Short mmCIF file of C-alpha atoms in Angstrom, two decimals:
data_model
loop_
_atom_site.label_atom_id
_atom_site.label_comp_id
_atom_site.label_asym_id
_atom_site.label_seq_id
_atom_site.Cartn_x
_atom_site.Cartn_y
_atom_site.Cartn_z
CA GLN B 1 -1.70 7.20 16.56
CA GLN B 2 -3.71 5.54 13.82
CA GLN B 3 -4.47 8.20 11.24
CA VAL B 4 -6.88 6.13 9.12
CA LYS B 5 -9.42 3.94 10.90
CA GLN B 6 -11.18 1.26 8.88
CA SER B 7 -14.26 -0.81 9.70
CA PRO B 8 -15.47 -3.47 9.80
CA GLN B 9 -12.49 -5.78 10.24
CA SER B 10 -14.37 -8.50 8.36
CA LEU B 11 -17.55 -8.64 6.32
CA ILE B 12 -19.65 -11.47 4.92
CA VAL B 13 -22.07 -10.70 2.09
CA GLN B 14 -24.29 -12.85 -0.08
CA LYS B 15 -23.75 -12.90 -3.83
CA GLY B 16 -25.58 -9.99 -5.42
CA GLY B 17 -25.59 -7.95 -2.22
CA ILE B 18 -23.96 -4.61 -1.44
CA SER B 19 -20.66 -4.55 0.46
CA ILE B 20 -19.94 -1.38 2.42
CA ILE B 21 -16.58 -0.58 4.03
CA ASN B 22 -15.99 2.59 6.00
CA CYS B 23 -12.94 4.68 6.79
CA ALA B 24 -12.34 7.75 8.93
CA TYR B 25 -9.30 9.97 8.96
CA GLU B 26 -7.85 12.51 11.34
CA ASN B 27 -5.36 14.52 9.33
CA THR B 28 -7.23 17.32 7.55
CA ALA B 29 -4.25 17.76 5.22
CA PHE B 30 -5.09 14.46 3.50
CA ASP B 31 -6.32 15.26 -0.01
CA TYR B 32 -6.30 11.97 -1.92
CA PHE B 33 -8.12 8.81 -0.88
CA PRO B 34 -7.55 5.54 -2.79
CA TRP B 35 -8.95 2.08 -2.18
CA TYR B 36 -6.90 -1.04 -2.80
CA GLN B 37 -7.89 -4.69 -3.25
CA GLN B 38 -5.48 -7.39 -2.14
CA PHE B 39 -5.70 -11.13 -2.76
CA PRO B 40 -3.66 -13.56 -0.60
CA GLY B 41 0.00 -13.58 -1.58
CA LYS B 42 -0.40 -10.64 -3.98
CA GLY B 43 0.37 -6.95 -3.83
CA PRO B 44 -2.42 -4.38 -3.37
CA ALA B 45 -4.18 -3.37 -6.60
CA LEU B 46 -5.55 0.15 -7.01
CA LEU B 47 -9.33 0.05 -7.39
CA ILE B 48 -10.58 3.61 -7.31
CA ALA B 49 -9.53 6.93 -5.78
CA ILE B 50 -11.23 10.20 -4.88
CA ARG B 51 -10.23 13.75 -4.01
CA PRO B 52 -12.15 15.79 -1.40
CA ASP B 53 -13.63 18.23 -3.92
CA VAL B 54 -16.19 15.59 -5.00
CA SER B 55 -18.67 13.69 -2.85
CA GLU B 56 -18.94 10.54 -4.93
CA LYS B 57 -17.05 8.67 -7.63
CA LYS B 58 -18.24 5.56 -9.43
CA GLU B 59 -16.31 3.08 -11.53
CA GLY B 60 -18.27 0.05 -12.60
CA ARG B 61 -19.59 -1.75 -9.51
CA PHE B 62 -17.33 0.27 -7.18
CA THR B 63 -18.39 3.61 -5.67
CA ILE B 64 -16.57 5.86 -3.21
CA SER B 65 -18.69 8.19 -1.08
CA PHE B 66 -16.83 11.05 0.61
CA ASN B 67 -17.96 13.25 3.50
CA LYS B 68 -15.39 15.98 4.05
CA SER B 69 -17.04 17.57 7.10
CA ALA B 70 -17.23 14.21 8.89
CA LYS B 71 -13.77 13.19 7.67
CA GLN B 72 -15.17 9.89 6.47
CA PHE B 73 -15.23 7.96 3.22
CA SER B 74 -16.62 4.61 2.22
CA LEU B 75 -16.41 1.99 -0.51
CA HIS B 76 -19.59 0.43 -1.86
CA ILE B 77 -19.38 -2.72 -3.97
CA MET B 78 -22.64 -3.27 -5.81
CA ASP B 79 -23.79 -6.73 -6.95
CA SER B 80 -20.98 -8.36 -4.96
CA GLN B 81 -19.52 -11.51 -6.51
CA PRO B 82 -17.51 -14.40 -5.03
CA GLY B 83 -14.53 -13.16 -7.06
CA ASP B 84 -14.65 -9.94 -5.01
CA SER B 85 -13.62 -11.92 -1.92
CA ALA B 86 -10.37 -10.25 -0.85
CA THR B 87 -8.95 -7.80 1.66
CA TYR B 88 -9.76 -4.17 0.98
CA PHE B 89 -7.65 -1.28 2.24
CA CYS B 90 -8.51 2.39 2.36
CA ALA B 91 -5.63 4.84 2.29
CA ALA B 92 -4.95 8.56 2.37
CA SER B 93 -2.13 10.83 1.37
CA THR B 94 -1.01 14.41 1.35
CA TYR B 95 1.98 16.19 -0.10
CA SER B 96 5.10 15.49 1.97
CA GLY B 97 7.63 17.48 -0.04
CA GLY B 98 9.76 16.47 -3.02
CA SER B 99 6.74 15.15 -4.93
CA ASN B 100 6.29 12.59 -2.15
CA TYR B 101 2.72 11.42 -1.67
CA LYS B 102 3.28 8.52 0.73
CA LEU B 103 0.17 6.55 1.61
CA THR B 104 -1.23 5.93 5.09
CA PHE B 105 -3.32 2.77 5.10
CA GLY B 106 -6.17 1.48 7.21
CA LYS B 107 -5.88 -1.97 8.75
CA GLY B 108 -7.99 -3.65 6.09
CA THR B 109 -11.35 -5.39 5.76
CA LEU B 110 -11.57 -9.05 4.83
CA LEU B 111 -14.56 -9.41 2.52
CA THR B 112 -16.15 -12.80 1.91
CA VAL B 113 -18.88 -13.07 -0.69
CA ASN B 114 -20.85 -16.29 -0.36
CA PRO B 115 -22.27 -17.87 -3.52
CA ASP G 1 3.74 -7.40 -18.62
CA THR G 2 4.52 -3.76 -17.87
CA GLY G 3 3.65 -3.75 -14.17
CA VAL G 4 5.93 -3.42 -11.17
CA SER G 5 8.05 -6.53 -10.61
CA GLN G 6 9.87 -7.67 -7.49
CA ASP G 7 12.48 -10.32 -6.92
CA PRO G 8 12.64 -12.68 -5.15
CA ARG G 9 9.02 -13.39 -4.35
CA HIS G 10 9.95 -15.38 -1.26
CA LYS G 11 13.04 -15.38 0.94
CA ILE G 12 13.80 -17.52 3.97
CA THR G 13 16.89 -16.59 5.91
CA LYS G 14 18.47 -17.19 9.29
CA ARG G 15 18.69 -14.49 11.91
CA GLY G 16 21.80 -12.40 11.46
CA GLN G 17 22.09 -12.87 7.71
CA ASN G 18 21.87 -10.06 5.16
CA VAL G 19 19.19 -10.02 2.47
CA THR G 20 18.63 -7.85 -0.60
CA PHE G 21 15.40 -7.32 -2.53
CA ARG G 22 14.98 -5.83 -5.97
CA CYS G 23 12.15 -3.77 -7.42
CA ASP G 24 11.69 -2.90 -11.10
CA PRO G 25 9.14 -0.10 -11.42
CA ILE G 26 6.94 0.76 -14.38
CA SER G 27 9.45 2.30 -16.76
CA GLU G 28 8.03 5.80 -17.12
CA HIS G 29 7.40 6.28 -13.38
CA ASN G 30 9.95 8.52 -11.64
CA ARG G 31 8.55 7.99 -8.12
CA LEU G 32 9.25 4.80 -6.20
CA TYR G 33 8.11 3.77 -2.73
CA TRP G 34 8.91 0.88 -0.40
CA TYR G 35 6.35 -0.30 2.13
CA ARG G 36 6.29 -3.11 4.69
CA GLN G 37 3.20 -5.17 5.45
CA THR G 38 2.84 -7.51 8.39
CA LEU G 39 0.09 -10.10 8.76
CA GLY G 40 -3.33 -8.57 9.25
CA GLN G 41 -2.12 -4.99 8.79
CA GLY G 42 -2.06 -2.44 6.02
CA PRO G 43 1.20 -1.52 4.32
CA GLU G 44 3.43 0.95 6.19
CA PHE G 45 5.66 3.46 4.41
CA LEU G 46 9.40 2.83 4.58
CA THR G 47 11.10 5.09 2.07
CA TYR G 48 10.61 7.21 -1.06
CA PHE G 49 12.71 7.93 -4.15
CA GLN G 50 12.23 10.56 -6.79
CA ASN G 51 14.41 9.37 -9.65
CA GLU G 52 17.72 8.40 -7.98
CA ALA G 53 17.29 10.64 -4.93
CA GLN G 54 16.10 9.11 -1.67
CA LEU G 55 13.97 11.93 -0.27
CA GLU G 56 12.32 10.41 2.79
CA LYS G 57 12.96 7.56 5.20
CA SER G 58 10.48 6.44 7.81
CA ARG G 59 11.45 6.01 11.44
CA LEU G 60 10.59 2.34 10.82
CA LEU G 61 13.72 2.15 8.69
CA SER G 62 16.44 1.38 11.23
CA ASP G 63 20.12 1.72 10.39
CA ARG G 64 20.13 -1.96 9.42
CA PHE G 65 18.03 -1.06 6.38
CA SER G 66 19.40 0.66 3.29
CA ALA G 67 17.78 1.39 -0.03
CA GLU G 68 19.17 2.57 -3.33
CA ARG G 69 17.90 3.51 -6.75
CA PRO G 70 20.92 3.91 -8.99
CA LYS G 71 20.26 5.78 -12.23
CA GLY G 72 16.63 6.23 -11.23
CA SER G 73 15.56 2.86 -12.56
CA PHE G 74 15.37 -0.30 -10.43
CA SER G 75 15.68 -0.10 -6.65
CA THR G 76 17.16 -2.38 -4.03
CA LEU G 77 16.32 -2.73 -0.35
CA GLU G 78 18.95 -4.38 1.84
CA ILE G 79 18.46 -5.57 5.40
CA GLN G 80 21.61 -6.30 7.35
CA ARG G 81 21.79 -8.59 10.38
CA THR G 82 18.18 -9.68 9.99
CA GLU G 83 16.01 -10.15 13.06
CA GLN G 84 12.86 -12.23 13.48
CA GLY G 85 10.86 -8.99 13.69
CA ASP G 86 11.87 -8.22 10.10
CA SER G 87 9.62 -11.03 8.88
CA ALA G 88 7.03 -9.33 6.67
CA MET G 89 5.97 -8.67 3.10
CA TYR G 90 8.09 -5.96 1.49
CA LEU G 91 6.18 -4.08 -1.17
CA CYS G 92 7.43 -1.74 -3.84
CA ALA G 93 5.19 0.78 -5.60
CA SER G 94 5.83 3.16 -8.46
CA SER G 95 3.91 6.24 -9.40
CA PRO G 96 3.68 8.87 -12.13
CA GLY G 97 1.75 11.18 -9.81
CA ARG G 98 -0.75 10.41 -7.06
CA ASP G 99 -1.80 6.88 -8.08
CA GLN G 100 0.60 4.23 -6.77
CA TYR G 101 0.93 0.82 -8.41
CA PHE G 102 2.24 -2.02 -6.30
CA GLY G 103 4.35 -5.00 -7.18
CA PRO G 104 3.62 -8.54 -5.95
CA GLY G 105 5.91 -8.11 -2.95
CA THR G 106 8.74 -10.12 -1.42
CA ARG G 107 7.73 -12.31 1.51
CA LEU G 108 10.60 -12.50 4.02
CA LEU G 109 10.76 -15.09 6.76
CA VAL G 110 13.57 -14.82 9.29
CA LEU G 111 14.16 -18.01 11.27
#
């Protein structure tokens, strides 16, 4: 059972455009939703994270929108640049005991930003 | 550089051999996680340490896998009698709270 569903699988955007990646979750106990950026051969890098008590969080060109009732959240990358070309993962976590907040990841979205 | 480090970065081994990976977390982080990532997939949780205590192991972690974190500092992940299905990227992450910071990973190829 896939607990975090991510779409699209791949996305091509022109430089300067807006990239939008969507995720949906099933477990209502999830209470922390980070996004990670991963370049080939590298580990995932934390971009931005949100908790369900807010509907939107913005950091620079990256914005998370959160819809608790629909159990959906999305990443918006404004003014997309070729350097943003990478794989993006959404994730979710809840408390699992012993201060354990293991992450459940989506399958990833390969973003290509054309110059 | 004060990020999470992992060693080796790449490992090629023959089926049936044992391998060991090391993770050095960010020094002030008491929480350490291991994940496994296969091609085209997101990372999957393997195991969790709080300080030196291993508090959770995923069902993905068969009895051929063992992890340790002596003295609550670095951690090791050992795979015994490797199988071709073990080929993957093994990622370590450390955390002071909710945010998890990943290392560069160890890419394992089992021939």
